[in-house]
Short mmCIF file of C-alpha atoms in Angstrom, two decimals:
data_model
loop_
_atom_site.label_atom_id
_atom_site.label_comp_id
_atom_site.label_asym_id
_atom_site.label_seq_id
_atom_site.Cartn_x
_atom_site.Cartn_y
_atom_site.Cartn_z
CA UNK A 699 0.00 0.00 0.00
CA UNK A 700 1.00 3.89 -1.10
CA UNK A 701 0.02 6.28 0.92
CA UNK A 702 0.33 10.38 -0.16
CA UNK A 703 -0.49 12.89 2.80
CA UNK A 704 -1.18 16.32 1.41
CA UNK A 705 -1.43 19.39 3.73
CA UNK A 706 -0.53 23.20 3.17
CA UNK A 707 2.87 22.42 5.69
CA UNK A 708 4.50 19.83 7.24
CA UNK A 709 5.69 19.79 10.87
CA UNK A 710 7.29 16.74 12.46
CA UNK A 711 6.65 17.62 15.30
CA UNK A 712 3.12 18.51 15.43
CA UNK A 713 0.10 16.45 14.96
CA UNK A 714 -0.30 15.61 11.54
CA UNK A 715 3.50 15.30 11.33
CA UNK A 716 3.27 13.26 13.61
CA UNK A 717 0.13 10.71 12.36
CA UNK A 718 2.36 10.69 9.15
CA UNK A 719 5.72 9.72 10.54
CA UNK A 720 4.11 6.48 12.80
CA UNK A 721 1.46 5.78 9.04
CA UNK A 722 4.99 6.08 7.22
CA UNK A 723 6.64 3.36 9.74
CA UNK A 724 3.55 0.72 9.34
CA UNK A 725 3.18 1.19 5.89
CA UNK A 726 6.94 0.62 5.34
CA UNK A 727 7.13 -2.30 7.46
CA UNK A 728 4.49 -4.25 5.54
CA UNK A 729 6.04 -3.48 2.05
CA UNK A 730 4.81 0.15 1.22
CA UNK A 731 5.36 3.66 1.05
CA UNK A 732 4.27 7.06 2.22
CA UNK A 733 4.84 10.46 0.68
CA UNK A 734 4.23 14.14 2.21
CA UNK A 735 3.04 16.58 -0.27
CA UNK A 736 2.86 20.50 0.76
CA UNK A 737 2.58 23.70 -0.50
CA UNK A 738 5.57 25.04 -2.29
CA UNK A 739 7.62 27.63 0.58
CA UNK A 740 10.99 29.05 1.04
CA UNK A 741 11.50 27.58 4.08
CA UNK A 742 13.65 24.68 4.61
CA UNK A 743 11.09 21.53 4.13
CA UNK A 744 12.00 17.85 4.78
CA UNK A 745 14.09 15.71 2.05
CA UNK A 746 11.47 13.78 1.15
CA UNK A 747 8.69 16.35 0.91
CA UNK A 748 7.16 16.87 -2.36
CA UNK A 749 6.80 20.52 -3.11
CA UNK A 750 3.60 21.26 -4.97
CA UNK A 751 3.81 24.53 -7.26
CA UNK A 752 6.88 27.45 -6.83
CA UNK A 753 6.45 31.19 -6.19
CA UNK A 754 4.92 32.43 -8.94
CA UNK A 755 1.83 29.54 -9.53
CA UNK A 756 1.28 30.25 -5.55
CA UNK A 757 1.84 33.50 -6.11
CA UNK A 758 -0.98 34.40 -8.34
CA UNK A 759 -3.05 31.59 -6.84
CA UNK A 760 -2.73 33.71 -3.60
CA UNK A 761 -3.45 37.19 -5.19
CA UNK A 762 -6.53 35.66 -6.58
CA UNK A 763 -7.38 34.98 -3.64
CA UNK A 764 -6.81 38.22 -2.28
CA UNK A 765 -8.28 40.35 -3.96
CA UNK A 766 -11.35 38.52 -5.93
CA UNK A 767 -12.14 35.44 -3.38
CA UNK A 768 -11.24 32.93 -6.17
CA UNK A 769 -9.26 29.88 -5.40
CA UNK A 770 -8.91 25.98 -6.00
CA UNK A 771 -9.20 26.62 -10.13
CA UNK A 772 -5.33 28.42 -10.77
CA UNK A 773 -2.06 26.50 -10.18
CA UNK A 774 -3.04 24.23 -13.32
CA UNK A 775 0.54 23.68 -14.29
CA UNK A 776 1.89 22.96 -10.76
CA UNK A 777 -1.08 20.56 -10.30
CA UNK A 778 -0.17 18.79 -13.58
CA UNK A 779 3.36 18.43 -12.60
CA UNK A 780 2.48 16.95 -8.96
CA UNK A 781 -0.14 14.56 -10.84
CA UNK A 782 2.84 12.92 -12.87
CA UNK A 783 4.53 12.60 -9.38
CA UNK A 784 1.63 10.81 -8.38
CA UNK A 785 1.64 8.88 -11.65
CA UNK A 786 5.28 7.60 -10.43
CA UNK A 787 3.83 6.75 -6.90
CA UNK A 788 1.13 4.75 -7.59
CA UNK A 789 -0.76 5.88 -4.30
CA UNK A 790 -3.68 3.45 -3.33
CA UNK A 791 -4.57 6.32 -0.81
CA UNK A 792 -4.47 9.92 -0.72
CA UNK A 793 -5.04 11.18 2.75
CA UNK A 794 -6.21 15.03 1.98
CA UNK A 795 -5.87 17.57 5.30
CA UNK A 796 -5.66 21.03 4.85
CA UNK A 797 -5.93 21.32 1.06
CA UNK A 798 -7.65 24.48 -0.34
CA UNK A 799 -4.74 26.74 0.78
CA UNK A 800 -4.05 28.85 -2.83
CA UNK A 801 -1.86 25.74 -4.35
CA UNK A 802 -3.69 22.92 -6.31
CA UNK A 803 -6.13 23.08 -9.04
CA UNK A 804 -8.56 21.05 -7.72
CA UNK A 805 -10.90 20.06 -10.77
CA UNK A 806 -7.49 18.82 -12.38
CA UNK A 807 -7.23 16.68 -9.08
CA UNK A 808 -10.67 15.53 -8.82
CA UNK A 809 -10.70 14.09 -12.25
CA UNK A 810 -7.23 12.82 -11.60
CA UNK A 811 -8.43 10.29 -8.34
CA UNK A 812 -11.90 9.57 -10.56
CA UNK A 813 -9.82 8.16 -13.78
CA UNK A 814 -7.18 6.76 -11.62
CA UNK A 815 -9.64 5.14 -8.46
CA UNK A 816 -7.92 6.39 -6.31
CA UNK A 817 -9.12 6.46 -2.39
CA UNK A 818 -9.95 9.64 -1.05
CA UNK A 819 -9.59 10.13 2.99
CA UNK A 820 -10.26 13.85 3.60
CA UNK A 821 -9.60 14.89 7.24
CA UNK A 822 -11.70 18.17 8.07
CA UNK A 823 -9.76 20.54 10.34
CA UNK A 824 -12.37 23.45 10.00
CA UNK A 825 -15.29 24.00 7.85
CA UNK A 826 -13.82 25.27 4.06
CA UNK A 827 -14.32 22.53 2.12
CA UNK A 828 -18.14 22.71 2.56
CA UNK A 829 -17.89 26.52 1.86
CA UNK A 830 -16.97 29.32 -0.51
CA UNK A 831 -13.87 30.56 1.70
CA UNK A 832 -14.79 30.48 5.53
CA UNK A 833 -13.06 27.95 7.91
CA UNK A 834 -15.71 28.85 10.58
CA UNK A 835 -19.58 29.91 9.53
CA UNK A 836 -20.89 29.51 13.04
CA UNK A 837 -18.49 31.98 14.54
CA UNK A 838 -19.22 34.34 11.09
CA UNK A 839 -23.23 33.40 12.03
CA UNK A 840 -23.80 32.61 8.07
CA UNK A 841 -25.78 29.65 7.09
CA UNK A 842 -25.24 30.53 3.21
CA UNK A 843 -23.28 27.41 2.93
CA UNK A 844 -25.93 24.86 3.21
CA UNK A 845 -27.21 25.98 0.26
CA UNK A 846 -25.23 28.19 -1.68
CA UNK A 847 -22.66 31.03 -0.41
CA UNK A 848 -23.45 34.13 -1.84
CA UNK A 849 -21.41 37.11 -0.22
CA UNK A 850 -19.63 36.95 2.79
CA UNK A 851 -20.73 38.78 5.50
CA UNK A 852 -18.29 42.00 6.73
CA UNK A 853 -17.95 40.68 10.32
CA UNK A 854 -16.08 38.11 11.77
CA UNK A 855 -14.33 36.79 8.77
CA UNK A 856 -11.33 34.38 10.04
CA UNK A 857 -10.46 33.67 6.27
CA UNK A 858 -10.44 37.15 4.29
CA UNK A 859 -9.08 38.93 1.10
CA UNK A 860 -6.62 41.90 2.39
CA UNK A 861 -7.49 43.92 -0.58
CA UNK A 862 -11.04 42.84 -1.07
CA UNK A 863 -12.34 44.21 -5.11
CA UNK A 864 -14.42 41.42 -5.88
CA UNK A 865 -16.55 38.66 -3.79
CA UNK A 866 -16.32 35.56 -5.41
CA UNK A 867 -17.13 32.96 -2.45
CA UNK A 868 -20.24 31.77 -4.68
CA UNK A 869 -18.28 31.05 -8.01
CA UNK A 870 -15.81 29.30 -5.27
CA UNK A 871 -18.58 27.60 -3.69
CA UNK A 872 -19.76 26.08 -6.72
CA UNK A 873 -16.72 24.85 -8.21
CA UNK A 874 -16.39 22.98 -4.79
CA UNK A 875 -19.56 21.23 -5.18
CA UNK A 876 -19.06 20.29 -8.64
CA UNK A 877 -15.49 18.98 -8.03
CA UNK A 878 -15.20 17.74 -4.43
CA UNK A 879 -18.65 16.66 -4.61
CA UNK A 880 -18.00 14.72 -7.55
CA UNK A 881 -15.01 12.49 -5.76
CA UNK A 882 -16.25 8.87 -6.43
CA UNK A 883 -14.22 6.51 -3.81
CA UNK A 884 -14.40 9.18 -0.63
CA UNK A 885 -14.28 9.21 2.75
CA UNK A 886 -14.42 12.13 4.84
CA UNK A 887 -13.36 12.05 9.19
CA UNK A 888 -14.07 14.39 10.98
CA UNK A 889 -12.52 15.08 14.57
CA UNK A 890 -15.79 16.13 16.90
CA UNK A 891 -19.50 14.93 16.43
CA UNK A 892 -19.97 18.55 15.60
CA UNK A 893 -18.18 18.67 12.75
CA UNK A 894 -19.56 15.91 11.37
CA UNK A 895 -22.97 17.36 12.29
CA UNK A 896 -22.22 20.23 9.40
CA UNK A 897 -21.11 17.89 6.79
CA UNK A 898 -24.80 16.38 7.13
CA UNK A 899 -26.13 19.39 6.66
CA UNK A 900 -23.93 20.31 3.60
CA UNK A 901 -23.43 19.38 -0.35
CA UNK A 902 -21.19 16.37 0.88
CA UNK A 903 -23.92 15.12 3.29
CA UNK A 904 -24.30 11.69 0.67
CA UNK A 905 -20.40 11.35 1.27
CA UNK A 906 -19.43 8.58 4.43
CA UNK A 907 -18.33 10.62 7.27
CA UNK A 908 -16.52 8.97 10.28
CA UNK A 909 -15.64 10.77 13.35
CA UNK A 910 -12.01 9.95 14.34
CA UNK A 911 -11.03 12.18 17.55
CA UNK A 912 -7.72 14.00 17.77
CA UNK A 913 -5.33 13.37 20.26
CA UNK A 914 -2.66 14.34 22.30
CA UNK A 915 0.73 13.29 23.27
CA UNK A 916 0.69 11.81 26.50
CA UNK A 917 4.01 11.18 26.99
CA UNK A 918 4.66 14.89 26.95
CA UNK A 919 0.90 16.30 28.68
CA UNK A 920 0.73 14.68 32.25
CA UNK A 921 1.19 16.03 35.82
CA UNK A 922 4.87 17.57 36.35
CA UNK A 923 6.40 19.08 39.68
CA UNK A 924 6.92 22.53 39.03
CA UNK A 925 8.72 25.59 40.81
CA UNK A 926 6.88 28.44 38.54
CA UNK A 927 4.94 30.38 41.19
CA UNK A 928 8.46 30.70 43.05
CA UNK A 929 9.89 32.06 40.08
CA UNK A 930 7.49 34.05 39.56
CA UNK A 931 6.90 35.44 43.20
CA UNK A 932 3.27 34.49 43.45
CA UNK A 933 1.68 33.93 46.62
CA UNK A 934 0.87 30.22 47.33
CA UNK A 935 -2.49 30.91 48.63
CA UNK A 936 -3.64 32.62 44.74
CA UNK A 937 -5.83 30.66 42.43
CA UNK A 938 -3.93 30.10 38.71
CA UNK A 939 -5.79 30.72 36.18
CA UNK A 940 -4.41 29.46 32.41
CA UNK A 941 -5.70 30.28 29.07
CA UNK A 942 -4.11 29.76 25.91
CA UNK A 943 -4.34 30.18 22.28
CA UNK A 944 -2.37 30.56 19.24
CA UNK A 945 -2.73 33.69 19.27
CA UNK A 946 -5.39 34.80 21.67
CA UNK A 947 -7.65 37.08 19.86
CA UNK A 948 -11.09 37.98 19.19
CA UNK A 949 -12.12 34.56 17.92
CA UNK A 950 -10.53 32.98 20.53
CA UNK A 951 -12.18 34.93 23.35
CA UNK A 952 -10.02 37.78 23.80
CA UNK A 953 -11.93 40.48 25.13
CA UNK A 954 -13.59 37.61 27.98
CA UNK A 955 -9.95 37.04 29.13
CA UNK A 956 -9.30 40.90 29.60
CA UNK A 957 -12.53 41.30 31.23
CA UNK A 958 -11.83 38.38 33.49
CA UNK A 959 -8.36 39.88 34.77
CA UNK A 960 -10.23 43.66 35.54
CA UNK A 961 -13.15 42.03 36.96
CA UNK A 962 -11.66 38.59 39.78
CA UNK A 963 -10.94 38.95 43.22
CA UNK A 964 -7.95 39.22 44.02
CA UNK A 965 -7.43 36.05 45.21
CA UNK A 966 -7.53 34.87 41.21
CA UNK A 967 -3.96 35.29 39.60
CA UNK A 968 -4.41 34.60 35.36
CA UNK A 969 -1.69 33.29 32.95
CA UNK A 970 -2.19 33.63 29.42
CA UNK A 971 -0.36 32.55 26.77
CA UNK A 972 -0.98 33.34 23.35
CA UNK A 973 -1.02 37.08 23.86
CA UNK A 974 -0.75 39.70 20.75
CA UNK A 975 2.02 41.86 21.39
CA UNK A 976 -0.26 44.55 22.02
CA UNK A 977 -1.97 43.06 25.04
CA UNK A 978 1.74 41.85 26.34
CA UNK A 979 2.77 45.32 27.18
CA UNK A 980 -0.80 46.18 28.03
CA UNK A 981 -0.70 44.16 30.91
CA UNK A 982 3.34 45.05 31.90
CA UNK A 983 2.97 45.60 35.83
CA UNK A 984 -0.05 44.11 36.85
CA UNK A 985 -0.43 42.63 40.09
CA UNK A 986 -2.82 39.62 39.09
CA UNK A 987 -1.83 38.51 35.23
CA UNK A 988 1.07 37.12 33.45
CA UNK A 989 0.97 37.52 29.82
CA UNK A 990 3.14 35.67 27.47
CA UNK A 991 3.47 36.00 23.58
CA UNK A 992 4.71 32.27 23.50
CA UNK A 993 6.19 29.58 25.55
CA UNK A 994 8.10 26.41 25.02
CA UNK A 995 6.07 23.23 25.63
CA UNK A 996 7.78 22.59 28.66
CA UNK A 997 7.14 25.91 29.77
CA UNK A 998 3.36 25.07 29.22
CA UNK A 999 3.12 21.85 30.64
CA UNK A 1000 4.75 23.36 33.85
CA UNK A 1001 1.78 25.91 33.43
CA UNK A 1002 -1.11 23.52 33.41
CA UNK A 1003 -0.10 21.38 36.04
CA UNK A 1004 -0.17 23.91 38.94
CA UNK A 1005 -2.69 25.63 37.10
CA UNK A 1006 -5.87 25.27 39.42
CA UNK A 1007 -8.63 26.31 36.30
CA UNK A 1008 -8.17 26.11 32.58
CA UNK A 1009 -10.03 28.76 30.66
CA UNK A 1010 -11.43 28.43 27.34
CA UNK A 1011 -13.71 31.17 26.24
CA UNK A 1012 -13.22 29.94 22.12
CA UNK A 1013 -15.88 31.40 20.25
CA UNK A 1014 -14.85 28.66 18.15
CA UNK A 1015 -13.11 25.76 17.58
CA UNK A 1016 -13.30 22.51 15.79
CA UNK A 1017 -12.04 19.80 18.29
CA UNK A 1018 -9.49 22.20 20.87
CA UNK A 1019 -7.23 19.35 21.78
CA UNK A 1020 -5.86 22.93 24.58
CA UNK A 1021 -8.60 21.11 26.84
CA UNK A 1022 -7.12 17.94 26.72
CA UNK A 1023 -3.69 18.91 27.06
CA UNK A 1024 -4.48 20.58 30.12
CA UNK A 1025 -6.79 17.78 31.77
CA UNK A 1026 -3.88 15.73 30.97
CA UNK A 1027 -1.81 17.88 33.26
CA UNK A 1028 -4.52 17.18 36.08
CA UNK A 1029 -6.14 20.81 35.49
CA UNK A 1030 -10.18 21.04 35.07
CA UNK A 1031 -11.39 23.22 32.50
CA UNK A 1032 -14.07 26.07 32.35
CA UNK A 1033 -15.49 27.27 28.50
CA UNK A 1034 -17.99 28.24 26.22
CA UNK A 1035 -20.38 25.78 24.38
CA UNK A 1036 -18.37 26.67 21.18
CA UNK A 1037 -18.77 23.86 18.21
CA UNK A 1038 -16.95 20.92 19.62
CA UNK A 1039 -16.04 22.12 22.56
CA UNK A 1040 -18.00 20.34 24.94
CA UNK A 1041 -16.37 16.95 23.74
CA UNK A 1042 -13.21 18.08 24.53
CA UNK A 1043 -14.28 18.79 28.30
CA UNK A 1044 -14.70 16.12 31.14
CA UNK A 1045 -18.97 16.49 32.16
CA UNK A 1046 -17.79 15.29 35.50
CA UNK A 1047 -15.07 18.02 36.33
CA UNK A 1048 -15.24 20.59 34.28
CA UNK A 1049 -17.70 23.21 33.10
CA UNK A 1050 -19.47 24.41 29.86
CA UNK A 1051 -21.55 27.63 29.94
CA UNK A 1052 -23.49 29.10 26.90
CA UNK A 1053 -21.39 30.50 24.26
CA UNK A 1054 -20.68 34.09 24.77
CA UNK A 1055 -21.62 34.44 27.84
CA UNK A 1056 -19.41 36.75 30.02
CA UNK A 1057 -21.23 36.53 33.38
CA UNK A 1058 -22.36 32.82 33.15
CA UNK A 1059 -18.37 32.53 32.29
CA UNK A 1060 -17.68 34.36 35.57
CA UNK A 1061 -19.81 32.96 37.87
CA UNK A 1062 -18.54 29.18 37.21
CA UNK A 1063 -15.08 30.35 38.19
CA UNK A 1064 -15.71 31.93 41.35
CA UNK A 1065 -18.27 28.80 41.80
CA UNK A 1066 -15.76 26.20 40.84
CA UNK A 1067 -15.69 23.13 43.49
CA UNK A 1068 -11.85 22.36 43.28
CA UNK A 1069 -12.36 18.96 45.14
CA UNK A 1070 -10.95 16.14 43.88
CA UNK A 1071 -11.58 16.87 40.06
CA UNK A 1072 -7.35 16.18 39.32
CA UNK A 1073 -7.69 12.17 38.47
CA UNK A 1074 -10.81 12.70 37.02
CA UNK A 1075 -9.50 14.84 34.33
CA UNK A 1076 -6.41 13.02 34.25
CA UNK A 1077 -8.87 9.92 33.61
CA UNK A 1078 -10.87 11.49 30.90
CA UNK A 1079 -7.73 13.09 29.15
CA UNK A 1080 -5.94 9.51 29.02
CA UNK A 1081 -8.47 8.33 26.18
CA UNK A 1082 -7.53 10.63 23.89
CA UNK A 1083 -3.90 9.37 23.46
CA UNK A 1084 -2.48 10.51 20.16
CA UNK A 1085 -1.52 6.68 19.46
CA UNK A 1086 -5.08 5.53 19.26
CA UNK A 1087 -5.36 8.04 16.87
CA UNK A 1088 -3.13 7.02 14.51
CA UNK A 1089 -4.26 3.41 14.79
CA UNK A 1090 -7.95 4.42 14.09
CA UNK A 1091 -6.41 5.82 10.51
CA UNK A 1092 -4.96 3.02 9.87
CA UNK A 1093 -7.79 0.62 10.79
CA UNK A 1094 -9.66 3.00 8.76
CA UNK A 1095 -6.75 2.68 5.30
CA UNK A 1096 -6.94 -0.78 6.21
CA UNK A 1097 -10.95 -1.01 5.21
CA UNK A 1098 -10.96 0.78 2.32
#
């Protein structure tokens, strides 16, 4: 079995790099191969990645993009030259993540896995696919996409032209659903139950859709001793806070967070990580906060686990694997019922409170019954190990 990942980039050390380097062993060891192909960069990439398109097909895929909405139908030479790649390879499987990212020409690649029956898994991160541009219609409150995008609305766009002359999310739209929709030998997973719940509402609703959970890296998230409120002179007897997010802004609940550090007691002390540089020297000299642009992972993991309350006020997220990193680290969590949140939070020590709600966010901090929650979360955290993951895609390769 051949096996071809494609995603915009390719980390090795996060998680799709990761789910590709332990696919790459098992296929290997029982006679196969697996390939990485990403979107053409100038950055140093892996030796064995395979590049698709150069700086001038991404280039004017891009400025398509930003400045008309159009995307998915340019790059038709790069595409062609990746196809004959694949032509070489042979894949029995294409595993598609985060592909409609200004590189492919994706009618050429459609056709391409039709003629060639070729397997299609496509793993949906966030919502494009079934729409004209945006990764994340709830948060946007449109509902154009289960029928047919039209214009996207002026507020809260998370995907967005710079130098906006033309809306073109409905040509977009419909290109998708004559293309994508048109995949013959497809299989779509999606990481929460809510996902899942909007490709059954969408054009790929006939499509099969499994739910395969993300997970996280338990041998790096558990319960570490830690000398950070030493370091940082806090008194033993305040309650930690931790919120982070990558970066923290509006989406992400920015504006709750700020609120949150005017409005505690002072017995509350908040760490937040994620923070725009704006908001970093904002908060220079307070008594009650530490903000941090970034951290190491250690750094983190020392964070959550004398952390006494995670805080997640996400407007939105697909499947925020923050939660389980955290309840890993024995810390409880607090958030909004944003998308799939609520999977991603232990019912019996945590707490989910209506999305967007500042004072029902409040109140279930200062309410919080600290009490023996730390194994629970620990327990509820351990079933999402990032192994079982991997061996879930592979069961699923496996069936196809």
């Amino acid at each position: 079995m051949n096996i071809v990942y494609i995603h915009s980039s390719y980390n090795p050390n996060d998680l799709i790099g990761n789910w590709f380097q332990v696919t790459r062993q098992w296929i290997r060891d029982n006679g196969g191969d697996a390939f990485f192909a990403i979107k053409y960069t100038h950055r140093q990439v892996q030796p064995d990645d395979i590049q698709v398109g150069n700086s001038l097909s991404c280039g004017i895929h891009a400025r398509m993009f930003d400045r008309f909405w159009l995307q998915d139908c340019f790059s038709y030479l790069a595409t062609r030259k990746f196809l004959r790649r694949l032509d070489e390879i042979k894949p029995d499987i294409i595993h598609c993540h985060v592909v409609n990212d200004c590189f492919m020409h994706l009618g050429l690649f459609c056709n391409y896995v039709n003629k060639r029956g070729i397997k299609v898994v496509w793993t949906f991160h966030d919502a494009r696919v079934l729409t004209g541009a945006c990764a994340c219609p709830c948060y946007a409150e449109c509902d154009q996409w289960k029928t047919e995008c039209r214009r996207c609305p002026k507020e809260k766009r998370f995907i967005a032209p710079r130098h906006e002359w033309m809306n073109g999310v409905s040509l977009v739209h419909k290109y998708r659903k004559k293309h994508i929709g048109s995949i013959q030998d497809l299989t779509i997973v999606t990481p929460s139950q809510w996902m899942k719940s909007l490709v059954d509402q969408s054009y790929l609703r006939d499509k099969k859709c499994v739910v395969i959970n993300n997970g996280i890296n338990l041998s790096v998230f558990h319960p570490v001793p830690s000398t950070i409120k030493e370091e940082y002179a806090i008194p033993a007897d305040k309650k930690w806070l931790v919120s982070v997010a990558n970066p923290i802004w509006q989406m992400k609940g920015r504006d709750y967070l700020l609120r949150l550090v005017d409005e505690l007691p002072d017995e509350y002390y908040m760490i937040l990580v994620g923070c725009l540089p704006k908001d970093v020297e904002a908060l220079k000299g307070r008594c009650n906060v530490l903000a941090f642009p970034r951290v190491a992972r250690e750094r983190l993991v020392q964070f959550y686990s004398v952390a006494d309350l995670f805080i997640n006020p996400t407007l939105a997220d697909n499947f925020p694997t923050v939660n389980l990193e955290c309840q890993a680290c024995g810390t409880p969590v607090v958030a909004f019922d944003s998308d799939g949140t609520r999977e991603t939070v232990d019912p019996n020590s945590g707490v989910v409170v209506e999305r967007a709600n500042y004072d029902a966010l409040k109140k279930a901090i200062l309410d919080f019954h600290f009490e023996g929650v730390e194994e629970k979360c620990v327990y509820f955290a351990r079933q999402y190990n990032q192994e079982h993951t991997v061996q879930q895609y592979i069961q699923l390769y496996r069936s196809l």
